[in-house]
PDB file of C-alpha atoms in Angstrom:
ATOM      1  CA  UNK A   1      21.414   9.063  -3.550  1.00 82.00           C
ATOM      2  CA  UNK A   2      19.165   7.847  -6.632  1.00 91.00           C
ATOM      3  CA  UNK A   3      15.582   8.259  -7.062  1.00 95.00           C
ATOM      4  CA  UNK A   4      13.108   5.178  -7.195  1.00 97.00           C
ATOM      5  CA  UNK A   5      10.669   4.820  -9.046  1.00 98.00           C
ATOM      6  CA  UNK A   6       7.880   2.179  -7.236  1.00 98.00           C
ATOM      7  CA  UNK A   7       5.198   1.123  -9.352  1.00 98.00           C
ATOM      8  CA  UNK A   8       2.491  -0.967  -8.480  1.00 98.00           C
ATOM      9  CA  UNK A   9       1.639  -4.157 -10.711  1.00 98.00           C
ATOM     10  CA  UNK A  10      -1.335  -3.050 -12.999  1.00 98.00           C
ATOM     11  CA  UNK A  11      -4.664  -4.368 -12.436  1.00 98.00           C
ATOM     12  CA  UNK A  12      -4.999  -8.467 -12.054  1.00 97.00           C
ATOM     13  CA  UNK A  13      -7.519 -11.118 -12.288  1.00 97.00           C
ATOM     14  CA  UNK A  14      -6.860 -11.748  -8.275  1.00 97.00           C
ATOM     15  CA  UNK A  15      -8.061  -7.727  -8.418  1.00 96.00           C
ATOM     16  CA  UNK A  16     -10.945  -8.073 -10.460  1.00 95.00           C
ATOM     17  CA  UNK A  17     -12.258 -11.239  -8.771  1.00 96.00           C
ATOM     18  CA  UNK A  18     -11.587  -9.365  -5.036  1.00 96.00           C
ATOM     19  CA  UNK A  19      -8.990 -12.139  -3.821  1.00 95.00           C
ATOM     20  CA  UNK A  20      -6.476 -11.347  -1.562  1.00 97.00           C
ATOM     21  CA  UNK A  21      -3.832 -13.053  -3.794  1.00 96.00           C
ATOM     22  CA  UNK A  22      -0.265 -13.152  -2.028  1.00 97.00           C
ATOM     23  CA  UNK A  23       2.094 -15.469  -3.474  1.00 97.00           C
ATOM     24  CA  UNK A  24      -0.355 -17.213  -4.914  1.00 95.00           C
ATOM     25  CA  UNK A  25       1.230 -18.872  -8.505  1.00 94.00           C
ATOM     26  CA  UNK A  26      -0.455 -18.207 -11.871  1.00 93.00           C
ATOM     27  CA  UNK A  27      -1.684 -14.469 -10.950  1.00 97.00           C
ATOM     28  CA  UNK A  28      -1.596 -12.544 -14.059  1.00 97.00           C
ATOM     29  CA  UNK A  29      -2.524  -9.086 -15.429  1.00 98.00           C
ATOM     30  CA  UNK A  30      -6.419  -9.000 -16.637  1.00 98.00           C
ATOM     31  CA  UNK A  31      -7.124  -7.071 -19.981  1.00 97.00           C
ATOM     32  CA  UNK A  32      -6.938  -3.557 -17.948  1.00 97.00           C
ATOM     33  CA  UNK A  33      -3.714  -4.399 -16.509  1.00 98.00           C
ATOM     34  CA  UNK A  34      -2.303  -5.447 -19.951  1.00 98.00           C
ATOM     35  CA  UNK A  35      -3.186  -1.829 -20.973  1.00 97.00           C
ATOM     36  CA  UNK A  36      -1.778  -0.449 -18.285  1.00 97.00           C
ATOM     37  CA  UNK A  37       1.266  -1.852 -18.454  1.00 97.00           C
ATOM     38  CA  UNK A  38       1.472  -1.058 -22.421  1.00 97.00           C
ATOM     39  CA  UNK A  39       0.933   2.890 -21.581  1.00 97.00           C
ATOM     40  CA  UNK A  40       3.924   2.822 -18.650  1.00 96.00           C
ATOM     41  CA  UNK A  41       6.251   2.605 -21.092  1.00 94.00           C
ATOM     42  CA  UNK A  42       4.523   5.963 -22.482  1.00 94.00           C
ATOM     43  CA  UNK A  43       4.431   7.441 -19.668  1.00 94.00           C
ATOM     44  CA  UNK A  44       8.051   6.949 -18.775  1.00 95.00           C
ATOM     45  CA  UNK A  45       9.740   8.144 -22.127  1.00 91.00           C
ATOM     46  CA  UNK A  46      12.355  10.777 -21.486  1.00 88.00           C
ATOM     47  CA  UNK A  47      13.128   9.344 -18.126  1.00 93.00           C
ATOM     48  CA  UNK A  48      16.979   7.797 -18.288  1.00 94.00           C
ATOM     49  CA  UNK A  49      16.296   4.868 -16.010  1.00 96.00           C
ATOM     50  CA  UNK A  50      19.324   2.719 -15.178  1.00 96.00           C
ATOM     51  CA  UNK A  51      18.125  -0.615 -13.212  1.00 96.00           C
ATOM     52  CA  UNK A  52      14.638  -2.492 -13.470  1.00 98.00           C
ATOM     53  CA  UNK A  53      13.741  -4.677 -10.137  1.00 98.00           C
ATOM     54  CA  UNK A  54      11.100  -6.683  -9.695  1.00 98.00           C
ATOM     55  CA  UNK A  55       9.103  -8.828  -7.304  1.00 98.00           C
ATOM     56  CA  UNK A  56       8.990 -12.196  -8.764  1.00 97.00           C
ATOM     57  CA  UNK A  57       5.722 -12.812  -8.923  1.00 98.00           C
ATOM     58  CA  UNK A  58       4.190 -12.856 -12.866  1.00 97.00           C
ATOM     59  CA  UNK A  59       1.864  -9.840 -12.373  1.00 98.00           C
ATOM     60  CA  UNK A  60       4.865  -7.870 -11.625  1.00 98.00           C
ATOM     61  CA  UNK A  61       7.062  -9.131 -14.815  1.00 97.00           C
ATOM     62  CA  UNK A  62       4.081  -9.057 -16.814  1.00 98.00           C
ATOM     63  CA  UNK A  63       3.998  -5.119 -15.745  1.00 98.00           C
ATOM     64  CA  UNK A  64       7.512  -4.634 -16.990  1.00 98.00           C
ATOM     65  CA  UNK A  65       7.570  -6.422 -19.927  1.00 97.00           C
ATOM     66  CA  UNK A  66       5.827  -3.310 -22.570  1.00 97.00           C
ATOM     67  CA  UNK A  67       8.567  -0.945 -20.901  1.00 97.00           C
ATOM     68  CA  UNK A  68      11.878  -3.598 -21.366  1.00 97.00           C
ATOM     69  CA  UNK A  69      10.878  -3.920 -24.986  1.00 96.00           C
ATOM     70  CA  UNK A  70      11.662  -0.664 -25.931  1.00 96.00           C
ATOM     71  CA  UNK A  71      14.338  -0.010 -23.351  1.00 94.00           C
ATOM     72  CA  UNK A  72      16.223  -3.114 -23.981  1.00 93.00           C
ATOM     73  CA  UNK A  73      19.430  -1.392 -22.541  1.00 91.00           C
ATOM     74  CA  UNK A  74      18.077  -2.007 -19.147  1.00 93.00           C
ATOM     75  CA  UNK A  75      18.037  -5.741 -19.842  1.00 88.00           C
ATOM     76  CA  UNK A  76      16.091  -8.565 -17.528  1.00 92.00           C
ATOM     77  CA  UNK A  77      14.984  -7.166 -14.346  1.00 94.00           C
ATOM     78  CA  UNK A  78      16.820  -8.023 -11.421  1.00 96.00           C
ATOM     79  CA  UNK A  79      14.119 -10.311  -9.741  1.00 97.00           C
ATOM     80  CA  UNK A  80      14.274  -9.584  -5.708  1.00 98.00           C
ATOM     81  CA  UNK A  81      12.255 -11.531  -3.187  1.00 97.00           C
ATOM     82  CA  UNK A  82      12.010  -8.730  -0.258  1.00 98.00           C
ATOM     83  CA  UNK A  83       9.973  -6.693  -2.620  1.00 98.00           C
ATOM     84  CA  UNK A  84       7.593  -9.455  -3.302  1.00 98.00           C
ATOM     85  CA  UNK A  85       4.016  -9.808  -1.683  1.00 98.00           C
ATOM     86  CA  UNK A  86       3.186  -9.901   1.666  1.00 97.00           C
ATOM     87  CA  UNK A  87       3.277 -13.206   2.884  1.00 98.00           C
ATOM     88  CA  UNK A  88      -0.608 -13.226   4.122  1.00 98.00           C
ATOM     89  CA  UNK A  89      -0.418 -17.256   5.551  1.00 97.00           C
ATOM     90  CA  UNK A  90      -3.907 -18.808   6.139  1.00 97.00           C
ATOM     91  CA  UNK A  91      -5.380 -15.224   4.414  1.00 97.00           C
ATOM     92  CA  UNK A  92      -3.959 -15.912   1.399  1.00 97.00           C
ATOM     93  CA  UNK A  93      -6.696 -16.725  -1.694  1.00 96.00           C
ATOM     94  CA  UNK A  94      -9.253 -16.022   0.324  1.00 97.00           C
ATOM     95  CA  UNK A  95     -11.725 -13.386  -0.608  1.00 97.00           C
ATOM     96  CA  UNK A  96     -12.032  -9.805   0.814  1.00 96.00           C
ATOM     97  CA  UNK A  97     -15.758  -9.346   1.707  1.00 96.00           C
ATOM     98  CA  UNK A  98     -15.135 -12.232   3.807  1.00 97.00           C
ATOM     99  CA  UNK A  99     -11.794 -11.361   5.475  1.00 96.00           C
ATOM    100  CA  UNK A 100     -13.227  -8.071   6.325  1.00 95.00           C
ATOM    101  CA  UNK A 101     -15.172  -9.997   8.522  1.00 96.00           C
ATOM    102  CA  UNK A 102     -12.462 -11.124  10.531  1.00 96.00           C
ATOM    103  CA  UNK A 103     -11.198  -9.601  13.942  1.00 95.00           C
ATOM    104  CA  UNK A 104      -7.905  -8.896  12.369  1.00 96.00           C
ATOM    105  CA  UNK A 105      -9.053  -6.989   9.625  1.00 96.00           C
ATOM    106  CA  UNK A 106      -9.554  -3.934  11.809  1.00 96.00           C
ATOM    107  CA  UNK A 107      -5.693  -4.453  13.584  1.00 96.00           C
ATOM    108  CA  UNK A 108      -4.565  -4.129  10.165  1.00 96.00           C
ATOM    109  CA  UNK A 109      -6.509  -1.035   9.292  1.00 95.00           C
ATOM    110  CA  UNK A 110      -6.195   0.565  12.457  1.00 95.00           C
ATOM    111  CA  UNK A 111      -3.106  -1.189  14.241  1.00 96.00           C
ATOM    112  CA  UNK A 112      -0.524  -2.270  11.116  1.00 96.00           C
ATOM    113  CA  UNK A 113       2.370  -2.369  13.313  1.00 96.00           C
ATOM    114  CA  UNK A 114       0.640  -4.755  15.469  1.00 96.00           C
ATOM    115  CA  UNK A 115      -0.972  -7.039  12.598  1.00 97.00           C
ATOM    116  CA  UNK A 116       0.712 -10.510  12.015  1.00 97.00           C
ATOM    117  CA  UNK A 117      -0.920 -13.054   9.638  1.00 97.00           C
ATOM    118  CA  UNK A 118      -1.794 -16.270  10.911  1.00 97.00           C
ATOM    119  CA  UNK A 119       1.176 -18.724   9.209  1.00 97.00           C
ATOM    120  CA  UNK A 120       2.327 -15.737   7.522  1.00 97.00           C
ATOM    121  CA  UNK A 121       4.151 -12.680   8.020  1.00 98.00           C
ATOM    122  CA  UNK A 122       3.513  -9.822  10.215  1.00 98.00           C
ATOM    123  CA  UNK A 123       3.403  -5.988   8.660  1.00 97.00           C
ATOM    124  CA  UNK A 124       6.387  -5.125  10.674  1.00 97.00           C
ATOM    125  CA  UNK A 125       8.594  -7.814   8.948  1.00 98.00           C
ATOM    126  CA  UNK A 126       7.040  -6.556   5.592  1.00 98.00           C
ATOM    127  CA  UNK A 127       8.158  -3.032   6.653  1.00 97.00           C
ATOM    128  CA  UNK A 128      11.781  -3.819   7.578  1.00 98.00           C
ATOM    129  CA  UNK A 129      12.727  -6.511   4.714  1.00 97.00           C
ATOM    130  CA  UNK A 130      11.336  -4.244   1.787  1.00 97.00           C
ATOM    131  CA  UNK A 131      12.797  -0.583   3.326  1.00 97.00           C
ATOM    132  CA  UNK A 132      15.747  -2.576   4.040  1.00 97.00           C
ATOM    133  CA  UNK A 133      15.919  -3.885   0.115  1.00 98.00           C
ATOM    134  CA  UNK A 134      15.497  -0.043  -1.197  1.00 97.00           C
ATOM    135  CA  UNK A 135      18.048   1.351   0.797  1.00 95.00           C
ATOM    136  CA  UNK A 136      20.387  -1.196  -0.068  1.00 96.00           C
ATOM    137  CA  UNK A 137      19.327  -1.462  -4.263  1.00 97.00           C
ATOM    138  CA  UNK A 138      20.237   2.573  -3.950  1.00 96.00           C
ATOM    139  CA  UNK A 139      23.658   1.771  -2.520  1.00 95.00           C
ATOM    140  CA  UNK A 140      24.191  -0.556  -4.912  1.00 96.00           C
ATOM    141  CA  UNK A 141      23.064   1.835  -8.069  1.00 96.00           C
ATOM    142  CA  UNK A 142      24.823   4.808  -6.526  1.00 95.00           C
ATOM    143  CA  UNK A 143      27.889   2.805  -6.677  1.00 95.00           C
ATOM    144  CA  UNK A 144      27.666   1.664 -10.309  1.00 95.00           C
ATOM    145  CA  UNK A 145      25.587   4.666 -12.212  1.00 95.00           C
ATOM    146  CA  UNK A 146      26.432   7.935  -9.547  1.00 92.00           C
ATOM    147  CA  UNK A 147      24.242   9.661  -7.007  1.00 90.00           C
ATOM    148  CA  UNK A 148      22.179  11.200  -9.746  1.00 91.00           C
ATOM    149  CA  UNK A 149      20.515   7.144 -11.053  1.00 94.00           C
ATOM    150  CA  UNK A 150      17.032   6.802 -11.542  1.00 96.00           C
ATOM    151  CA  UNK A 151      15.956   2.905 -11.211  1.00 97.00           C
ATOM    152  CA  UNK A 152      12.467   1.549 -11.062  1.00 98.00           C
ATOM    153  CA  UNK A 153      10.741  -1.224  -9.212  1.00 98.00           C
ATOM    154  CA  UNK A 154       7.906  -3.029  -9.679  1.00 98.00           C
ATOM    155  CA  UNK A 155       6.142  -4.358  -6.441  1.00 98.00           C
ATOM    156  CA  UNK A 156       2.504  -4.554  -4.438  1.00 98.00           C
ATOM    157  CA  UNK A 157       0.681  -2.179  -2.464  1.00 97.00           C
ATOM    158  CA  UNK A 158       1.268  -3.292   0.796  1.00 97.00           C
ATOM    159  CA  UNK A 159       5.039  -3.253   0.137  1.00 97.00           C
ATOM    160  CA  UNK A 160       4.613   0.437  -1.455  1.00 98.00           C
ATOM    161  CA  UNK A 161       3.098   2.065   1.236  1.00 97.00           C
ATOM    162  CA  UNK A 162       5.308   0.373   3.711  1.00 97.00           C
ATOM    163  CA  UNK A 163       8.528   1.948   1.557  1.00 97.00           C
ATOM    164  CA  UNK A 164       6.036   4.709   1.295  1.00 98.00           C
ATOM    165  CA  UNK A 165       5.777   5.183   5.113  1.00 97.00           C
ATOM    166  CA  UNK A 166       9.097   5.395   5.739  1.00 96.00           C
ATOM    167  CA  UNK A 167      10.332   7.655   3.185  1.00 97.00           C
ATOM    168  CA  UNK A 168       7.578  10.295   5.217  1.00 96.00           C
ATOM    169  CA  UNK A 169       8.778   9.413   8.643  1.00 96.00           C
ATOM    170  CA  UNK A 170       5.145   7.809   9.405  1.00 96.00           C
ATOM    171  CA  UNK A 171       4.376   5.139  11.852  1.00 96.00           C
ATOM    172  CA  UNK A 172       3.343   2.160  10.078  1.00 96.00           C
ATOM    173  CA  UNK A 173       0.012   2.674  12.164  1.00 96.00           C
ATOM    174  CA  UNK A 174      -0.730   5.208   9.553  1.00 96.00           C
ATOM    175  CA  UNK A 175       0.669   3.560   6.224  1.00 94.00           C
ATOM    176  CA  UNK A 176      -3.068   2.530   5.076  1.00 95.00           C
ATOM    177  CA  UNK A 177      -3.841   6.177   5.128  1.00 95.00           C
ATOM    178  CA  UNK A 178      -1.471   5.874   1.903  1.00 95.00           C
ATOM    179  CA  UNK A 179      -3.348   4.559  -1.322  1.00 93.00           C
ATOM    180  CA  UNK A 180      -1.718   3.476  -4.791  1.00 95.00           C
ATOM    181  CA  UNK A 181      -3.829   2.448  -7.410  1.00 95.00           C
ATOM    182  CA  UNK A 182      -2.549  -0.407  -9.849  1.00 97.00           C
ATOM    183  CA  UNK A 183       0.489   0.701 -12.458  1.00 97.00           C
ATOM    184  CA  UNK A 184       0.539   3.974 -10.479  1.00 97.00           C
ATOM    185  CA  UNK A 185       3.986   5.263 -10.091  1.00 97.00           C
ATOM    186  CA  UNK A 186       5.206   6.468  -6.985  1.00 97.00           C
ATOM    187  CA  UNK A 187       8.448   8.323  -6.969  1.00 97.00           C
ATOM    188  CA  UNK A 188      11.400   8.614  -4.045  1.00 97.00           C
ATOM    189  CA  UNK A 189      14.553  10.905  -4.457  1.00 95.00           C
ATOM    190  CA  UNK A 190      16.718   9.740  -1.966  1.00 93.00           C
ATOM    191  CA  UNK A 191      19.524  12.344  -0.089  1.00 90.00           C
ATOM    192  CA  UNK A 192      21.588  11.941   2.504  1.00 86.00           C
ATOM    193  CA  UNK A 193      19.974  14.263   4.866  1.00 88.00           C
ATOM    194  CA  UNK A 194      16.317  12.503   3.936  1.00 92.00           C
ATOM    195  CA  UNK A 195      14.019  11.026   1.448  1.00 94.00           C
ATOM    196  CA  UNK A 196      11.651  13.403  -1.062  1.00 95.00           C
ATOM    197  CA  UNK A 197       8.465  12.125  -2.281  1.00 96.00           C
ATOM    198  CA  UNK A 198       7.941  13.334  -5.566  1.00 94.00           C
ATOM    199  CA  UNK A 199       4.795  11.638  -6.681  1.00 93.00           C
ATOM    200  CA  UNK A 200       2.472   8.763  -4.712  1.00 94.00           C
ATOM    201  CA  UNK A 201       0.251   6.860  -6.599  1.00 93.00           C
ATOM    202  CA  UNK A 202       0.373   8.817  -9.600  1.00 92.00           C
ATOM    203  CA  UNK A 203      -1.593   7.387 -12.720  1.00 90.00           C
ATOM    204  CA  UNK A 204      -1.318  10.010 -15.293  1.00 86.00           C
ATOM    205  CA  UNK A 205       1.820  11.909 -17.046  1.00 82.00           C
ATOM    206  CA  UNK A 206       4.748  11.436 -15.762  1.00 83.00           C
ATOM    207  CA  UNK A 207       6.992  14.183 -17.534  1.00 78.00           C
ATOM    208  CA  UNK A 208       7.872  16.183 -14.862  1.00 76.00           C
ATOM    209  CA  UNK A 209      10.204  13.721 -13.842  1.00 82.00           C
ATOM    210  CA  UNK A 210      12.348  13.874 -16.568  1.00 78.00           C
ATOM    211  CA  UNK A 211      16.255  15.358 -15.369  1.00 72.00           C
ATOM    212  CA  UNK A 212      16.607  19.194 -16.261  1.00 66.00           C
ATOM    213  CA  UNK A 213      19.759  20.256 -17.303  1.00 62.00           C
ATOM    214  CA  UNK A 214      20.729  23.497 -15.450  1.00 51.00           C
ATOM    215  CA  UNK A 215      20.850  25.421 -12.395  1.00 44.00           C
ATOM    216  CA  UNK A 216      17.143  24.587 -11.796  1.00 40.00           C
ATOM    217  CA  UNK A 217      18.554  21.095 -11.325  1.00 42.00           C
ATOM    218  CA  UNK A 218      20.436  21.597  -8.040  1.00 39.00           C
ATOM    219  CA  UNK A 219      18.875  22.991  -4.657  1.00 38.00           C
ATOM    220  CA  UNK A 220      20.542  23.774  -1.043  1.00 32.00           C
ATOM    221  CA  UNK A 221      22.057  21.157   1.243  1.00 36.00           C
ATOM    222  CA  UNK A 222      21.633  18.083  -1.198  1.00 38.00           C
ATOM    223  CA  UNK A 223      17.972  18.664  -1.800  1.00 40.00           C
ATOM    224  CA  UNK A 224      18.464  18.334  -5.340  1.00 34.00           C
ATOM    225  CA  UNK A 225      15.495  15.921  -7.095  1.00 32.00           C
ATOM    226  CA  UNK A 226      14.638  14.549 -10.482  1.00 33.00           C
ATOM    227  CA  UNK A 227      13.017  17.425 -12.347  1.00 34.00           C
ATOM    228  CA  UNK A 228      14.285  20.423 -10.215  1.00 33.00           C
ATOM    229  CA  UNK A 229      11.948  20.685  -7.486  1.00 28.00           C
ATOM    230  CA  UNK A 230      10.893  20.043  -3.963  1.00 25.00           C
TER     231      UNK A 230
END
């Protein structure tokens, strides 16, 4: 199966400003995040990517944008709504210091699987639509470009560390324990016996990644991963 490659949106103003943003319209990158996503494209040179996905939210485009200018091949991103935000309901906009204040706050950190947002979604359904959107975006691209594909995806952190959680067999009780900074890259090889994750949250070089050509590239029992090792 192919290998995913999940990055988070770089920084934005809803970040700076400590706003729990959700699907909030008009959300873009701030300065940082604009130089963040400039150096992705860096960072992924060398790696033959296949597929770009995206949430649709701007912050998420805006991310791709500096790497589909100079990999034009991969054309406009497929735009996909299960890897879009949480849908946070009466939370949404609202600031952070202050939802920490509310009983909730501590179900989601302690309790995700039992967390549901008032007029919104609950972590659970955030869990099952986006796992359910990878596994079936690596169908697809196994189909078209062979087991071997590398696609990317940009998306939030909440839908990360769900994806995240899964690929590691966790219960999504644990998936805060998982942290991805923004326009960190956090890499999946899929196989049909289980999921490898190569890289969570990762911020700096990203060359490792890059297919080897040889017997380094293949390992027992359909363990092989991008770069040659487990």
């Amino acid at each position: 199966m192919p290998t995913l490659l999940l990055v988070r949106h770089g920084r934005s103003t809803a970040n700076t400003a400590g706003i729990l943003a959700g699907w909030t319209p008009g959300v873009d990158l701030d300065d940082t995040g604009r130089d963040q996503a400039a150096a992705l494209a860096g960072r992924l040179a060398g790696i033959p990517l296949v597929r770009a996905v995206s949430s649709p939210l701007e912050r998420c485009r805006q991310t791709l944008e500096p790497l589909l200018a100079v990999r034009p091949e991969l054309g406009p991103p497929a735009e996909d709504e299960r890897l879009g935000e949480c849908h946070y309901g009466e939370w949404t906009g609202r600031p952070l210091a202050e939802l920490a204040k509310e009983p909730l706050w501590r179900t989601v950190q302690d309790h995700a699987a039992g967390a549901a947002f008032p007029g919104g979604e609950s972590l659970r359904e955030l869990s099952h639509r986006t796992v359910d959107a990878v596994r079936e975006w690596n169908r697809r691209i196994a189909d078209e470009h062979g087991e071997d594909a590398v696609w990317i995806a940009c998306s939030h952190g909440d839908v990360i560390k769900a994806v995240v959680a899964d690929a590691l067999g966790l219960h999504l009780d644990h998936f805060q324990r998982i942290s991805v900074e923004p326009c960190s890259v956090t890499a999946i090889r899929y196989t049909p016996q289980r999921p490898f994750v190569l890289r969570m949250g990762d911020t700096g070089d990203l060359a490792s990644l890059v297919p080897r050509p040889g017997p380094a590239a293949a390992t027992p029992a359909g363990d092989a991963v991008v770069g040659g090792t487990v």
